[in-house]
C-alpha cells in the first residue's frame, strides 16, 4: 500500500506541474517548492533546536497559531519552523513574524521526506487537524521524532476506520505520538482502532478568535463605507452563495440604511469580475475612494481583512455551505453576530453546536434564505438575541492551548 500511495503522490505532482502552465495557484504551488533543499539549508543550521508545525492552509494556520505562539514563549531559544501545503496559506503568511522559517512542504515522496527530516532535524512536529502525509510520518517515525496532532477531529466514515481499523491507513495513524482531539466522539473512534494516546482538548481556533476582541479595526475604507449604516457581510462566498443575494435584492432593493459587503473566497481577477457582473453597481475595495458614497455594495478584492470586518457586521452570511462545506464561522461568532450558512455544515462540530444553540441558521434554498434574511433585517431584537448567544458560545469554550501545552510538558 505504501508503494501505491507513493505512486499516487508522484502522479499528483506531475499533474500539478502540468497545471502550473495555465493555472496561477498551481504555478505558485510548483514554483514555491523549487530549490527547497537549498533554501532550507541556508536557514536551518545543524545546531538549531527546531520545533516544526505543519498546516494545510490558512484556516489550519489560524488553528495552529495559538499553539505556535505559546511554544515561542515556552521554548524561547528554539527555532520555530512553519510549513504549508497550499499557496492560500503560504502566500498570506509567508512574512508571519511568529516563526523563524516558513516554507512550502515538499511533495510527499520518500526521498523528499527523508531529506527534509535530515535538514530540519526537528525535536517534534505539530500537525494541525488532519494533515496526514504518510511518507513524512514514516520518515519521522524512523528517526524517533514525536508527532503531535492538535485540534484533530474524526468521523466514522473516514478510511482509518474501515474494517474496524484493520487497514493500512489506521496502521499509519498509530505512529502518531499523541492526538489532541476536539470531542469525545473522536476519542472513542480512535480508541476503537487501538489508539489510546488521546486527550480531549477542544479546538484551538477558539483561543485564536477570543484574541480578536482585543485587536482594533482601523481600515479607513471599510469604516467609511459602513459609516452609520447597518451592514450585511458575506464572507468566503462562492458563486452559489452570491446568487442568493442577487436573487433576493433583485426583488427587494437594498434599503437606504443598509450596506452589503462581499469578501469572496477567491479574489483572483476572474472571480472578482464575475462577481461584479452580478452586482455592476458595486465598487471594489482596491479602488474605493472616500468620496464615493453612492454605492451601497463593496467587493473586497484582497485577503486578510475578513476576520476583522465581521466586527462591523449586523448580519453575517458565511459561504461554502452549497459546496464542499462551510468556511470558518468562529470569527463572526466571537464578535456576537447572527450567522446564516448553507446546508453542508455537518462535518464541522462548531457549526453543529451553533445550529443547536440557535445563534446560527442553516438554509437549504432560495425561499428559506429570503425568509431568514428578511426577518433578520427587520427584527433588531432577534439579531441582538442571536448575537448574545454567539458571544457566549465562544467565551464558554475551554482553553485548548493551555491543555495542549500542559500535556506536552508532561510528555517531555
Short mmCIF file of C-alpha atoms in Angstrom, two decimals:
data_model
loop_
_atom_site.label_atom_id
_atom_site.label_comp_id
_atom_site.label_asym_id
_atom_site.label_seq_id
_atom_site.Cartn_x
_atom_site.Cartn_y
_atom_site.Cartn_z
CA UNK A 1 0.00 0.00 0.00
CA UNK A 2 2.89 2.37 0.73
CA UNK A 3 4.07 1.91 -2.86
CA UNK A 4 0.61 2.65 -4.29
CA UNK A 5 0.36 5.73 -2.11
CA UNK A 6 3.77 6.95 -3.29
CA UNK A 7 2.84 6.38 -6.95
CA UNK A 8 -0.34 8.41 -6.38
CA UNK A 9 1.69 11.23 -4.83
CA UNK A 10 4.14 11.28 -7.74
CA UNK A 11 1.30 11.38 -10.27
CA UNK A 12 -0.31 14.17 -8.29
CA UNK A 13 2.92 16.14 -8.52
CA UNK A 14 3.13 15.65 -12.28
CA UNK A 15 -0.48 16.80 -12.71
CA UNK A 16 0.19 19.97 -10.75
CA UNK A 17 3.35 20.63 -12.77
CA UNK A 18 1.32 20.46 -15.99
CA UNK A 19 -1.48 22.53 -14.47
CA UNK A 20 1.03 25.21 -13.43
CA UNK A 21 1.43 26.13 -17.09
CA UNK A 22 -2.02 27.70 -17.13
CA UNK A 23 -3.33 27.82 -13.54
CA UNK A 24 -1.92 30.60 -11.27
CA UNK A 25 -2.47 28.74 -7.99
CA UNK A 26 -0.82 25.58 -9.31
CA UNK A 27 2.07 27.71 -10.54
CA UNK A 28 2.57 29.10 -7.03
CA UNK A 29 2.44 25.54 -5.66
CA UNK A 30 5.15 24.33 -8.06
CA UNK A 31 7.43 27.39 -8.03
CA UNK A 32 7.29 27.66 -4.26
CA UNK A 33 8.85 24.22 -3.92
CA UNK A 34 11.75 24.80 -6.30
CA UNK A 35 15.20 24.55 -4.68
CA UNK A 36 13.59 23.81 -1.33
CA UNK A 37 16.65 21.90 -0.09
CA UNK A 38 18.97 24.81 -0.85
CA UNK A 39 16.66 27.32 0.84
CA UNK A 40 16.24 25.15 3.91
CA UNK A 41 19.98 24.52 4.17
CA UNK A 42 20.64 28.26 4.28
CA UNK A 43 18.09 28.89 7.02
CA UNK A 44 18.47 25.94 9.41
CA UNK A 45 21.87 25.07 10.85
CA UNK A 46 22.93 21.75 12.37
CA UNK A 47 23.00 23.24 15.87
CA UNK A 48 19.48 24.72 15.77
CA UNK A 49 16.90 23.21 18.10
CA UNK A 50 13.86 23.04 15.84
CA UNK A 51 10.17 22.76 16.61
CA UNK A 52 8.15 22.26 13.44
CA UNK A 53 4.48 22.95 12.79
CA UNK A 54 2.74 21.98 9.57
CA UNK A 55 -0.58 23.37 8.32
CA UNK A 56 -2.54 22.61 5.20
CA UNK A 57 -3.69 26.14 4.51
CA UNK A 58 -4.70 29.44 6.06
CA UNK A 59 -7.57 28.07 8.13
CA UNK A 60 -5.36 25.44 9.73
CA UNK A 61 -2.71 28.07 10.38
CA UNK A 62 -5.21 30.10 12.39
CA UNK A 63 -6.00 26.89 14.27
CA UNK A 64 -2.34 26.22 15.00
CA UNK A 65 -1.31 29.81 15.63
CA UNK A 66 -2.21 29.96 19.36
CA UNK A 67 -0.12 26.85 19.99
CA UNK A 68 2.78 28.11 17.89
CA UNK A 69 2.84 31.39 19.77
CA UNK A 70 2.63 29.57 23.11
CA UNK A 71 5.57 27.38 22.03
CA UNK A 72 7.54 30.55 21.32
CA UNK A 73 7.05 31.57 24.94
CA UNK A 74 7.70 28.06 26.23
CA UNK A 75 10.87 27.49 24.17
CA UNK A 76 12.38 30.96 23.56
CA UNK A 77 15.74 29.56 22.40
CA UNK A 78 14.31 27.16 19.84
CA UNK A 79 13.89 27.74 16.12
CA UNK A 80 10.26 27.58 15.02
CA UNK A 81 9.70 26.23 11.51
CA UNK A 82 6.29 26.55 9.84
CA UNK A 83 5.30 24.73 6.65
CA UNK A 84 2.24 24.94 4.41
CA UNK A 85 0.83 22.67 1.75
CA UNK A 86 -1.37 25.22 -0.01
CA UNK A 87 -0.46 28.57 -1.60
CA UNK A 88 -3.52 30.10 0.04
CA UNK A 89 -1.78 29.56 3.37
CA UNK A 90 1.84 30.21 2.47
CA UNK A 91 1.33 33.30 0.32
CA UNK A 92 -0.72 35.02 3.02
CA UNK A 93 1.51 34.10 5.97
CA UNK A 94 5.00 33.87 4.43
CA UNK A 95 6.03 37.01 6.35
CA UNK A 96 4.48 35.97 9.66
CA UNK A 97 6.79 37.12 12.43
CA UNK A 98 5.91 34.34 14.84
CA UNK A 99 8.04 31.72 13.05
CA UNK A 100 11.75 31.74 12.17
CA UNK A 101 11.43 29.87 8.88
CA UNK A 102 8.31 29.47 6.72
CA UNK A 103 8.28 27.15 3.72
CA UNK A 104 6.22 25.01 1.38
CA UNK A 105 6.07 21.34 2.35
CA UNK A 106 7.85 19.39 -0.41
CA UNK A 107 5.96 16.72 -2.33
CA UNK A 108 5.45 13.76 -0.01
CA UNK A 109 7.83 11.32 -1.68
CA UNK A 110 10.08 9.04 0.42
CA UNK A 111 13.23 10.75 -0.87
CA UNK A 112 11.92 14.26 -0.21
CA UNK A 113 10.79 13.42 3.29
CA UNK A 114 14.00 11.65 4.29
CA UNK A 115 15.96 14.69 3.13
CA UNK A 116 13.56 17.14 4.80
CA UNK A 117 13.82 15.40 8.17
CA UNK A 118 17.59 15.26 7.81
CA UNK A 119 17.91 19.00 7.08
CA UNK A 120 15.26 20.19 9.51
CA UNK A 121 16.16 17.70 12.30
CA UNK A 122 13.11 18.68 14.35
CA UNK A 123 12.66 17.82 18.01
CA UNK A 124 8.93 17.47 17.40
CA UNK A 125 6.30 18.01 14.72
CA UNK A 126 2.91 19.58 15.40
CA UNK A 127 0.32 18.65 12.77
CA UNK A 128 -2.83 20.73 12.64
CA UNK A 129 -6.20 18.99 12.42
CA UNK A 130 -5.88 16.40 9.66
CA UNK A 131 -2.78 16.96 7.57
CA UNK A 132 -1.51 13.35 7.30
CA UNK A 133 1.29 12.80 4.79
CA UNK A 134 2.32 9.20 5.17
CA UNK A 135 5.88 9.29 3.82
CA UNK A 136 6.52 12.27 6.09
CA UNK A 137 5.14 10.31 9.06
CA UNK A 138 7.26 7.32 8.09
CA UNK A 139 10.46 9.39 7.88
CA UNK A 140 9.82 10.99 11.28
CA UNK A 141 8.90 7.67 12.86
CA UNK A 142 12.19 6.11 11.74
CA UNK A 143 14.09 8.99 13.36
CA UNK A 144 12.01 8.67 16.57
CA UNK A 145 10.73 12.23 16.22
CA UNK A 146 7.49 12.68 18.20
CA UNK A 147 4.43 13.77 16.21
CA UNK A 148 1.52 15.55 17.86
CA UNK A 149 -1.80 16.32 16.18
CA UNK A 150 -3.80 19.26 17.54
CA UNK A 151 -7.48 20.13 17.04
CA UNK A 152 -7.97 16.73 15.44
CA UNK A 153 -11.48 15.62 14.59
CA UNK A 154 -12.58 12.28 13.17
CA UNK A 155 -15.71 10.85 11.59
CA UNK A 156 -16.76 7.23 11.33
CA UNK A 157 -16.80 7.38 7.51
CA UNK A 158 -13.05 8.09 7.23
CA UNK A 159 -10.78 5.40 5.80
CA UNK A 160 -8.94 4.96 9.11
CA UNK A 161 -12.00 3.17 10.48
CA UNK A 162 -12.71 0.80 7.61
CA UNK A 163 -12.70 -2.88 8.60
CA UNK A 164 -12.56 -1.93 12.30
CA UNK A 165 -9.18 -0.28 11.87
CA UNK A 166 -7.56 -3.33 10.28
CA UNK A 167 -6.16 -1.39 7.33
CA UNK A 168 -3.02 0.42 6.21
CA UNK A 169 -4.33 3.91 6.96
CA UNK A 170 -5.07 3.07 10.58
CA UNK A 171 -1.62 1.49 10.89
CA UNK A 172 -0.01 4.77 9.80
CA UNK A 173 -2.14 6.70 12.26
CA UNK A 174 -0.79 4.59 15.12
CA UNK A 175 2.64 6.11 14.51
CA UNK A 176 1.38 9.43 15.86
CA UNK A 177 2.74 10.12 19.35
CA UNK A 178 -0.36 11.85 20.71
CA UNK A 179 -3.69 13.21 19.48
CA UNK A 180 -5.36 16.30 20.90
CA UNK A 181 -8.94 15.95 19.68
CA UNK A 182 -11.91 18.28 19.62
CA UNK A 183 -14.58 15.99 21.04
CA UNK A 184 -15.48 12.75 22.77
CA UNK A 185 -16.64 11.09 19.54
CA UNK A 186 -13.16 11.48 18.02
CA UNK A 187 -11.55 9.97 21.10
CA UNK A 188 -13.87 6.97 21.02
CA UNK A 189 -13.28 6.39 17.31
CA UNK A 190 -9.51 6.35 17.85
CA UNK A 191 -9.78 4.03 20.82
CA UNK A 192 -11.88 1.68 18.71
CA UNK A 193 -8.86 1.21 16.42
CA UNK A 194 -6.47 0.74 19.36
CA UNK A 195 -5.18 4.29 19.62
CA UNK A 196 -5.22 5.35 23.26
CA UNK A 197 -2.75 8.25 23.19
CA UNK A 198 -5.60 10.78 23.07
CA UNK A 199 -6.53 13.92 25.02
CA UNK A 200 -9.75 15.89 24.54
CA UNK A 201 -8.56 19.49 24.40
CA UNK A 202 -11.19 21.18 22.23
CA UNK A 203 -10.48 23.36 19.22
CA UNK A 204 -7.55 25.79 19.36
CA UNK A 205 -9.37 28.11 16.97
CA UNK A 206 -11.45 29.29 19.92
CA UNK A 207 -8.27 30.53 21.60
CA UNK A 208 -7.33 32.48 18.49
CA UNK A 209 -10.72 34.07 17.87
CA UNK A 210 -11.02 35.14 21.51
CA UNK A 211 -7.93 37.27 20.94
CA UNK A 212 -9.63 39.09 18.06
CA UNK A 213 -11.67 41.10 20.54
CA UNK A 214 -8.51 42.85 21.73
CA UNK A 215 -7.47 43.90 18.21
CA UNK A 216 -8.64 47.24 16.83
CA UNK A 217 -10.02 47.55 13.32
CA UNK A 218 -8.81 50.77 11.70
CA UNK A 219 -9.27 50.22 7.97
CA UNK A 220 -10.43 53.63 6.77
CA UNK A 221 -12.09 52.36 3.59
CA UNK A 222 -14.29 49.80 5.34
CA UNK A 223 -15.15 52.18 8.17
CA UNK A 224 -16.09 54.91 5.70
CA UNK A 225 -18.21 52.52 3.65
CA UNK A 226 -20.07 51.27 6.71
CA UNK A 227 -20.42 54.69 8.36
CA UNK A 228 -23.70 54.73 10.32
CA UNK A 229 -25.43 52.11 8.18
CA UNK A 230 -26.42 48.56 9.03
CA UNK A 231 -24.09 46.08 7.32
CA UNK A 232 -24.51 42.60 5.85
CA UNK A 233 -21.16 40.83 5.47
CA UNK A 234 -20.96 37.91 3.04
CA UNK A 235 -17.76 36.11 3.97
CA UNK A 236 -15.83 33.48 1.99
CA UNK A 237 -18.57 33.36 -0.62
CA UNK A 238 -18.80 31.21 -3.72
CA UNK A 239 -20.98 31.90 -6.80
CA UNK A 240 -23.91 29.88 -5.42
CA UNK A 241 -23.89 31.94 -2.22
CA UNK A 242 -23.72 35.19 -4.17
CA UNK A 243 -26.67 34.20 -6.34
CA UNK A 244 -28.88 34.03 -3.24
CA UNK A 245 -28.23 37.73 -2.62
CA UNK A 246 -28.57 38.63 -6.29
CA UNK A 247 -31.98 36.97 -6.48
CA UNK A 248 -33.17 38.49 -3.21
CA UNK A 249 -32.09 42.07 -3.88
CA UNK A 250 -33.36 41.94 -7.45
CA UNK A 251 -36.83 41.56 -5.96
CA UNK A 252 -36.18 43.56 -2.78
CA UNK A 253 -33.95 46.61 -3.30
CA UNK A 254 -31.39 47.15 -0.56
CA UNK A 255 -32.85 49.69 1.92
CA UNK A 256 -31.05 53.01 2.17
CA UNK A 257 -29.92 52.37 5.76
CA UNK A 258 -28.21 49.08 4.85
CA UNK A 259 -24.92 48.24 3.13
CA UNK A 260 -23.80 44.94 1.59
CA UNK A 261 -20.18 43.76 1.62
CA UNK A 262 -18.79 40.71 -0.20
CA UNK A 263 -15.46 39.17 0.81
CA UNK A 264 -15.35 36.20 -1.60
CA UNK A 265 -13.28 33.08 -1.06
CA UNK A 266 -11.46 33.56 -4.37
CA UNK A 267 -10.10 37.05 -5.09
CA UNK A 268 -8.39 36.46 -8.42
CA UNK A 269 -9.33 38.86 -11.19
CA UNK A 270 -11.68 36.46 -12.98
CA UNK A 271 -13.65 35.69 -9.80
CA UNK A 272 -13.97 39.38 -8.91
CA UNK A 273 -15.06 40.24 -12.45
CA UNK A 274 -17.74 37.54 -12.33
CA UNK A 275 -19.00 38.89 -9.01
CA UNK A 276 -19.05 42.45 -10.32
CA UNK A 277 -21.10 41.35 -13.32
CA UNK A 278 -23.77 40.21 -10.87
CA UNK A 279 -23.60 43.49 -8.95
CA UNK A 280 -22.49 46.12 -11.52
CA UNK A 281 -23.23 48.96 -9.10
CA UNK A 282 -20.67 47.60 -6.61
CA UNK A 283 -17.30 49.24 -6.03
CA UNK A 284 -14.08 47.35 -5.41
CA UNK A 285 -12.14 47.77 -2.19
CA UNK A 286 -8.89 48.27 -4.12
CA UNK A 287 -10.30 51.27 -5.99
CA UNK A 288 -12.58 52.64 -3.28
CA UNK A 289 -12.37 56.37 -2.67
CA UNK A 290 -13.87 58.08 0.35
CA UNK A 291 -15.64 60.47 -1.95
CA UNK A 292 -17.65 57.56 -3.36
CA UNK A 293 -20.83 57.49 -1.32
CA UNK A 294 -23.33 56.38 -3.94
CA UNK A 295 -22.55 52.64 -3.93
CA UNK A 296 -24.14 50.53 -1.23
CA UNK A 297 -22.22 47.36 -2.22
CA UNK A 298 -18.50 46.78 -1.66
CA UNK A 299 -16.41 43.92 -3.10
CA UNK A 300 -13.33 43.18 -1.02
CA UNK A 301 -10.80 42.06 -3.63
CA UNK A 302 -7.96 41.35 -1.22
CA UNK A 303 -7.34 38.87 1.59
CA UNK A 304 -6.53 39.24 5.26
CA UNK A 305 -9.33 41.64 6.28
CA UNK A 306 -12.36 39.42 6.73
CA UNK A 307 -11.83 38.28 10.31
CA UNK A 308 -11.91 41.92 11.48
CA UNK A 309 -14.62 43.08 9.08
CA UNK A 310 -17.03 40.77 10.92
CA UNK A 311 -16.78 43.14 13.90
CA UNK A 312 -18.72 45.75 11.89
CA UNK A 313 -21.48 43.43 10.70
CA UNK A 314 -25.11 43.36 11.76
CA UNK A 315 -25.79 40.14 9.83
CA UNK A 316 -23.22 37.62 8.59
CA UNK A 317 -23.58 35.06 5.82
CA UNK A 318 -20.70 32.58 5.58
CA UNK A 319 -20.18 30.76 2.31
CA UNK A 320 -19.23 27.26 1.26
CA UNK A 321 -22.36 25.53 2.50
CA UNK A 322 -23.55 24.80 -1.03
CA UNK A 323 -20.18 23.31 -1.97
CA UNK A 324 -17.70 21.17 -0.06
CA UNK A 325 -18.63 22.69 3.29
CA UNK A 326 -18.86 25.97 5.16
CA UNK A 327 -15.89 28.17 5.94
CA UNK A 328 -14.83 29.49 9.34
CA UNK A 329 -17.82 30.62 11.43
CA UNK A 330 -15.98 31.28 14.70
CA UNK A 331 -14.63 34.70 13.79
CA UNK A 332 -18.12 36.07 13.26
CA UNK A 333 -19.43 34.33 16.38
CA UNK A 334 -16.76 35.79 18.63
CA UNK A 335 -17.97 39.29 17.75
CA UNK A 336 -21.51 38.29 18.66
CA UNK A 337 -23.14 38.20 15.22
CA UNK A 338 -26.20 36.33 13.92
CA UNK A 339 -24.98 33.93 11.22
CA UNK A 340 -26.57 32.35 8.16
CA UNK A 341 -24.98 29.36 6.39
CA UNK A 342 -25.83 26.88 3.64
CA UNK A 343 -26.86 23.24 4.13
CA UNK A 344 -23.48 21.48 4.26
CA UNK A 345 -22.17 22.01 7.77
CA UNK A 346 -22.39 18.57 9.40
CA UNK A 347 -18.63 17.91 9.28
CA UNK A 348 -17.95 20.97 11.42
CA UNK A 349 -18.60 20.45 15.11
CA UNK A 350 -18.71 24.17 15.86
CA UNK A 351 -21.44 24.64 13.25
CA UNK A 352 -23.49 21.75 14.64
CA UNK A 353 -23.20 23.30 18.11
CA UNK A 354 -24.22 26.75 16.91
CA UNK A 355 -27.22 25.45 14.98
CA UNK A 356 -28.38 23.77 18.19
CA UNK A 357 -27.73 26.97 20.15
CA UNK A 358 -29.80 28.95 17.60
CA UNK A 359 -27.26 31.68 17.01
CA UNK A 360 -26.78 30.25 13.50
CA UNK A 361 -29.37 29.35 10.88
CA UNK A 362 -28.85 26.91 8.00
CA UNK A 363 -30.81 27.45 4.80
CA UNK A 364 -31.29 24.93 2.00
CA UNK A 365 -32.78 27.02 -0.80
CA UNK A 366 -33.68 30.50 -2.00
CA UNK A 367 -37.09 30.50 -0.33
CA UNK A 368 -35.64 29.81 3.10
CA UNK A 369 -32.87 32.34 2.55
CA UNK A 370 -35.34 35.08 1.58
CA UNK A 371 -37.43 34.44 4.68
CA UNK A 372 -34.48 34.43 7.10
CA UNK A 373 -32.70 37.45 5.61
CA UNK A 374 -35.92 39.49 5.61
CA UNK A 375 -36.59 38.54 9.24
CA UNK A 376 -33.10 39.43 10.42
CA UNK A 377 -33.05 42.74 8.54
CA UNK A 378 -36.31 43.85 10.11
CA UNK A 379 -36.02 42.37 13.62
CA UNK A 380 -33.24 44.02 15.62
CA UNK A 381 -34.27 42.17 18.80
CA UNK A 382 -33.69 38.82 17.08
CA UNK A 383 -30.31 39.99 15.80
CA UNK A 384 -29.30 41.03 19.30
CA UNK A 385 -30.53 37.79 20.86
CA UNK A 386 -28.62 35.63 18.37
CA UNK A 387 -25.55 37.80 18.84
CA UNK A 388 -25.53 37.30 22.60
CA UNK A 389 -25.76 33.52 22.15
CA UNK A 390 -22.88 33.65 19.64
CA UNK A 391 -20.63 35.54 22.03
CA UNK A 392 -21.46 33.25 24.96
CA UNK A 393 -20.77 30.16 22.85
CA UNK A 394 -17.23 31.34 22.16
CA UNK A 395 -16.45 32.58 25.68
CA UNK A 396 -17.56 29.30 27.28
CA UNK A 397 -15.14 27.13 25.28
CA UNK A 398 -12.13 25.53 27.06
CA UNK A 399 -8.63 26.96 26.65
CA UNK A 400 -7.33 24.27 24.30
CA UNK A 401 -3.82 25.73 24.01
CA UNK A 402 -3.33 25.61 27.77
CA UNK A 403 -4.40 21.94 27.85
CA UNK A 404 -2.05 21.06 24.98
CA UNK A 405 0.98 22.84 26.46
CA UNK A 406 0.46 21.22 29.84
CA UNK A 407 0.32 17.75 28.26
CA UNK A 408 3.40 18.42 26.13
CA UNK A 409 5.32 19.36 29.31
CA UNK A 410 4.29 16.09 30.93
CA UNK A 411 5.45 14.07 27.92
CA UNK A 412 8.89 15.68 27.60
#
